[in-house]
Amino acid sequence: MIKKYYDSDCNLSVLDGKTVAVIGFGSQGHAHSENLAESGVNVIVGLRKDSGHYAKAAAFAADHPNFRIMEVEDAAEAADIVMMLVPDEIAADIYNKQIAPHMKEGNVLCFAHGFNIHFNLVQPQKDIDVIMIAPKGPGHTVRSQYVEGKGVPSLIAVYQDYSGRAKDIALAYASGIGAGRAGILETSFREETETD
């Protein structure tokens, strides 16, 4: 019997005092970062100044004091939790060059797809948590459902549990993007990658 989690099973306060860096502001990036910010989480979007998404992110930041934009390296340095929401084919390169040098013991590395971990393209250091929060819908739906007070179901997975609280963090993050309103299912990086 697969257990389904809802907001009542999640503790969003796990993210209190933490900063989440969302790397990328495309389809999933804008939805995760905006939903988290409106759930009260401190969010930094890691984005190049010449990105085509910069103006949209800046417009949202103007109305949300807990939402900031930084260069990718600065976002990784300032974050406790880093969510990789760039395309799979460039994620490993961005992680290895721009993020890994700034990861500290106890940080959390997140993905919305198991690909880069499952195929060993990203090999995270051992003293961090590595988790997945994967909404089962496109970013515009994750955002619009959240705004309507609903949510999109999400998968979560734990690859590396250094802190002993990795699953709690994954559930809190999933709740913060609205998934706890619709249902959260636990899986593995391998299973999510192979069934996607």
PDB file of N, CA, C and O in Angstrom, residues 4 39 145:
ATOM      1  N   LYS A   4       0.108   8.036   0.874  1.00  0.00           N
ATOM      2  CA  LYS A   4      -0.031   9.354   0.268  1.00  0.00           C
ATOM      3  C   LYS A   4       0.011  10.379   1.386  1.00  0.00           C
ATOM      4  O   LYS A   4      -0.653  10.204   2.408  1.00  0.00           O
ATOM      5  N   SER A  39       4.346  30.910   0.147  1.00  0.00           N
ATOM      6  CA  SER A  39       4.129  30.055   1.322  1.00  0.00           C
ATOM      7  C   SER A  39       4.970  30.522   2.509  1.00  0.00           C
ATOM      8  O   SER A  39       4.979  29.882   3.555  1.00  0.00           O
ATOM      9  N   GLN A 145      -2.615  26.239 -10.256  1.00  0.00           N
ATOM     10  CA  GLN A 145      -3.354  25.482  -9.245  1.00  0.00           C
ATOM     11  C   GLN A 145      -3.084  26.039  -7.844  1.00  0.00           C
ATOM     12  O   GLN A 145      -3.990  26.142  -7.024  1.00  0.00           O
TER      13      GLN A 145
END
